[in-house]
Tab-separated table of C-alpha atoms and ligand atoms in Angstrom:
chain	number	residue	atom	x	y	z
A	1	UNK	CA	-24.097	28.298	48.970
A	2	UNK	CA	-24.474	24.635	48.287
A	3	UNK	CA	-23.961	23.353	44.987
A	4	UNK	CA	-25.916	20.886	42.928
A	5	UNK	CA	-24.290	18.652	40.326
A	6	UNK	CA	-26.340	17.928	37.247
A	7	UNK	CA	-25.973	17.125	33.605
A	8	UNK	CA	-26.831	18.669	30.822
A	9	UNK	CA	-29.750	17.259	29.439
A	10	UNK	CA	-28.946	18.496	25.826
A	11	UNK	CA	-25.433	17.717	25.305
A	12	UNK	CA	-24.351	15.315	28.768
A	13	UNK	CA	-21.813	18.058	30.011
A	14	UNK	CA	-21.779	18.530	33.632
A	15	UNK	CA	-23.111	21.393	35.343
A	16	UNK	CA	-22.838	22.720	38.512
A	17	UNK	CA	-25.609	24.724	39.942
A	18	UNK	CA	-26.919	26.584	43.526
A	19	UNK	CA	-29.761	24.614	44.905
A	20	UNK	CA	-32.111	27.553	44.847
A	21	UNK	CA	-31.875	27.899	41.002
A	22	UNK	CA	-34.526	26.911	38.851
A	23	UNK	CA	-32.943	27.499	35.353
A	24	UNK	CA	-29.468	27.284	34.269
A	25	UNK	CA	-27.846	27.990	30.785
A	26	UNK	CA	-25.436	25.060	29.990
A	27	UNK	CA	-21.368	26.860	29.359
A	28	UNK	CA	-20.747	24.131	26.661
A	29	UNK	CA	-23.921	24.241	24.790
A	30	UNK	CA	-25.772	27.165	25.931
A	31	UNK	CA	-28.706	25.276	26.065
A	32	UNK	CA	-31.374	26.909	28.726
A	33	UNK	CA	-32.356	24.356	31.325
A	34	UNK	CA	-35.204	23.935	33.316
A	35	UNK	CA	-33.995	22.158	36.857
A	36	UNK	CA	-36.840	19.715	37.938
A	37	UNK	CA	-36.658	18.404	41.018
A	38	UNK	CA	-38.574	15.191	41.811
A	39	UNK	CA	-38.397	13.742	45.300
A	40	UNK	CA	-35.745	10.618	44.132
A	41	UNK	CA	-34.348	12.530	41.449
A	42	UNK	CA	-33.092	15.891	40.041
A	43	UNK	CA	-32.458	16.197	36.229
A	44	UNK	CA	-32.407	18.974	33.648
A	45	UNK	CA	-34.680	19.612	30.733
A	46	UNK	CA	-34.194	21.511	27.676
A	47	UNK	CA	-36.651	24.651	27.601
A	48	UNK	CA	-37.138	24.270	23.902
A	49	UNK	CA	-38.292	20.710	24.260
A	50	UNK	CA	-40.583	22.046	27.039
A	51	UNK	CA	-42.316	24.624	24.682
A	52	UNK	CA	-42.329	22.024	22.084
A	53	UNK	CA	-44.021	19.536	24.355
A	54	UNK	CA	-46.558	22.645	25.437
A	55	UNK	CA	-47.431	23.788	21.535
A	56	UNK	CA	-47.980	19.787	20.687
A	57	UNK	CA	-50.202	19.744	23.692
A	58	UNK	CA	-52.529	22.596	22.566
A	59	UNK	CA	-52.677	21.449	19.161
A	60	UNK	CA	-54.167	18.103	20.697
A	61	UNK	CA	-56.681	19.952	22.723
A	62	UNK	CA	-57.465	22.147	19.673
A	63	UNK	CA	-58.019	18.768	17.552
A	64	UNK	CA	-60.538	17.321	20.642
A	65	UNK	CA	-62.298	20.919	20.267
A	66	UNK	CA	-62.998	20.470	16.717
A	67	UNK	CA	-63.569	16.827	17.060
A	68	UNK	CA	-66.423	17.653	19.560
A	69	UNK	CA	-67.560	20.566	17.507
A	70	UNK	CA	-67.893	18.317	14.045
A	71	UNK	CA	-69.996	15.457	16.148
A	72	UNK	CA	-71.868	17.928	17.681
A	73	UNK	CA	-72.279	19.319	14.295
A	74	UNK	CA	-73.303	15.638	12.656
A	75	UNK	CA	-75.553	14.781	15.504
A	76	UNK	CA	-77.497	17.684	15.062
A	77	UNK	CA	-77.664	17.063	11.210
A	78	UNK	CA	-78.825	13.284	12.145
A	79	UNK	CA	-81.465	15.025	13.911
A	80	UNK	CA	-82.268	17.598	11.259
A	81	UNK	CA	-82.603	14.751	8.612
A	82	UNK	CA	-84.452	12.084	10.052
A	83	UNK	CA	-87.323	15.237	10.256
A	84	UNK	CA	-87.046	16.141	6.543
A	85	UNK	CA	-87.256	12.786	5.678
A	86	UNK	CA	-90.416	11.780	3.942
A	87	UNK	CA	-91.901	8.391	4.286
A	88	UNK	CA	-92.792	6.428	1.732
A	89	UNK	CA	-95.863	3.382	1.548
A	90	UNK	CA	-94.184	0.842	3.063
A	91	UNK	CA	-93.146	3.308	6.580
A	92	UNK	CA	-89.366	3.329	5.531
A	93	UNK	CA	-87.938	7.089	5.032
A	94	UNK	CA	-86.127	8.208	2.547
A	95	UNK	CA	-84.180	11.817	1.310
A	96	UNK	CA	-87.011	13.758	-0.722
A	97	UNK	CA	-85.917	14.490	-4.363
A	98	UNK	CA	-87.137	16.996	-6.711
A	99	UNK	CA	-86.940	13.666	-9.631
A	100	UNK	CA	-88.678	11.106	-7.431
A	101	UNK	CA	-91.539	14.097	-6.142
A	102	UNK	CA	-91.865	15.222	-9.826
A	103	UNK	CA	-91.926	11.561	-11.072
A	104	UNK	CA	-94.867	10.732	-8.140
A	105	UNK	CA	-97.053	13.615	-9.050
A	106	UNK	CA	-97.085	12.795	-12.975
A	107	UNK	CA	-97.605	9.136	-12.405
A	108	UNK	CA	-100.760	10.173	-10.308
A	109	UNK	CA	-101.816	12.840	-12.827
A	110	UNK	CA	-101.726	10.193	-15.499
A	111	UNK	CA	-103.767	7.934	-13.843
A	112	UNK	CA	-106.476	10.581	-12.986
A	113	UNK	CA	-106.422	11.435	-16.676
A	114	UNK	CA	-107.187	8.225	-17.715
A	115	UNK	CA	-109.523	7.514	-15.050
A	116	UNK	CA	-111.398	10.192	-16.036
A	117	UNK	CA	-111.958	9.823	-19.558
A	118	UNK	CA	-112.491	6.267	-19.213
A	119	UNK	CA	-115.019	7.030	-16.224
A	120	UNK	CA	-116.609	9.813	-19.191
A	121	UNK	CA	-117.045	6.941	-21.764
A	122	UNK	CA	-118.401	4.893	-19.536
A	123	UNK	CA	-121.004	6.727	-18.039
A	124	UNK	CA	-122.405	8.245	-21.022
A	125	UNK	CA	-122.168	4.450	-23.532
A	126	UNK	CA	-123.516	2.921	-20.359
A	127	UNK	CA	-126.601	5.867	-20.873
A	128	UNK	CA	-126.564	6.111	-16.415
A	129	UNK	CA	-128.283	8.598	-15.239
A	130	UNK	CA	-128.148	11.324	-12.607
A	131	UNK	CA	-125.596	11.114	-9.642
A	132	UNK	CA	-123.034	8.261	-11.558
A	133	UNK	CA	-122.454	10.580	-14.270
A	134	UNK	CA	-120.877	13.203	-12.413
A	135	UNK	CA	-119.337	11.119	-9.346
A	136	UNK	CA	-116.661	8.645	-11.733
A	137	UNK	CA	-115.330	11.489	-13.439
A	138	UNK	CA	-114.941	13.581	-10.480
A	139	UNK	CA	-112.776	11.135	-8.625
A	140	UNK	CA	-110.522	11.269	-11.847
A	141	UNK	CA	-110.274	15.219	-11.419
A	142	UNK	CA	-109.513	14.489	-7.253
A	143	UNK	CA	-106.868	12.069	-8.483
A	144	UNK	CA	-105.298	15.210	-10.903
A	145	UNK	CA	-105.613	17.726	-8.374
A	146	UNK	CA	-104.044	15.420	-5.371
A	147	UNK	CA	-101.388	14.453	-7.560
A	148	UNK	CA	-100.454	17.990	-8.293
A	149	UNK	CA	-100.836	19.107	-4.395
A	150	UNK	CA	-98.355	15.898	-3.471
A	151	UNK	CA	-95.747	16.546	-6.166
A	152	UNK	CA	-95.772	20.106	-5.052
A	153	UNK	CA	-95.175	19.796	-1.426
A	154	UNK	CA	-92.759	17.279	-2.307
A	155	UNK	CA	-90.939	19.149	-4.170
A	156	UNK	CA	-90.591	22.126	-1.561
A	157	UNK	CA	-89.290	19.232	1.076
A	158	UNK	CA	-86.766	18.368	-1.482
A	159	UNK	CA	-85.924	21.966	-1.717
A	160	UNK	CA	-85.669	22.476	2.068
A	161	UNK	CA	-83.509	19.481	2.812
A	162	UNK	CA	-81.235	20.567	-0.242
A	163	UNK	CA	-80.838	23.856	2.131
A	164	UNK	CA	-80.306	22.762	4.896
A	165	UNK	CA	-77.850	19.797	3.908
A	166	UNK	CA	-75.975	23.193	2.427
A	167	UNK	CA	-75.881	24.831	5.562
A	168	UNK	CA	-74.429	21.277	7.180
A	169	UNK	CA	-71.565	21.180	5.026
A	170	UNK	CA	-71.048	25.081	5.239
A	171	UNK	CA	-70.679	24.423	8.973
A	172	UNK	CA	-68.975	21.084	8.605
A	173	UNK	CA	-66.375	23.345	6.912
A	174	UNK	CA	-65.877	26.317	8.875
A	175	UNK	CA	-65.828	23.737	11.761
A	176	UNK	CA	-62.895	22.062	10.696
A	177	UNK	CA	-61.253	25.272	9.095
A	178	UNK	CA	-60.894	26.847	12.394
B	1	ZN	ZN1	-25.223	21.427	27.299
């Protein structure tokens, strides 16, 4: 049986092994080797370093899975937001609030208020008649009743991007939990 010569990759002692063997357990250090053999070269390498070397390799590929999940994850959300987004007069969009929807809808309900009392006082000092009485103070009561509809559906877009900026994080998270 032909013998190899090697060292001991753990502790330098010198080994002697068969050439068919694949793993040998070191006499000085007891250290199990792994005998790689490479075309130019044949060396020993600690099994515990190997398993070492495996377990840090799996915890990178576990770190590029959850990477991958969490942009997945934000690119979705990206996504999800820019279509919850309301826009405001000048085109830009911007996160819907229940303050700035409430705010909105009593700014326009003021307005239709005074509007229509003004458009009241007016039309009946002015002594018009018919059509002109009724028409000014109506557009007051559209202005009330718009101003309510707005705030309201504002506020439930507020309300749903609140939820589902929730249900981001929540799986933001678990993501990076598991
Ligand atoms: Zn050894």
């Amino acid at each position: 049986m032909e013998l190899e010569r090697l060292v001991c990759n753990s502790c330098g002692a010198p080994l002697e092994v068969p050439s068919s063997a694949k793993f040998v357990t070191c006499s000085h250090c007891s250290g199990v080797l792994q005998i790689r053999r490479t075309e130019s070269a044949i060396y020993t390498e600690l099994l515990a370093d190997i398993a070492e070397k495996t377990e840090e390799l799996s915890e990178r590929i576990d770190d590029l899975a959850t990477n991958s999940e969490l942009n997945a994850i934000d690119n979705q959300w990206q996504i999800e937001r820019e279509s919850l987004m309301v826009h405001n007069k000048h085109g830009k969009s911007q996160i819907p609030t229940r303050g700035s929807s409430m705010a909105a809808g009593i700014i326009v309900t003021i307005f239709g208020c005074i509007w229509t009392v003004m458009a009241i006082n007016i039309t009946s000092s002015s002594g018009s008649v018919g059509a002109a009485k009724g028409v000014f103070p109506a557009f007051g009561i559209l202005f009330i009743l718009f101003g309510i509809y707005n705030s309201i559906s504002n506020f439930k877009k507020a309300e749903k991007y609140e939820r589902a900026e929730r249900r981001y994080r929540q799986r933001r998270s678990e993501a990076k939990r598991s």
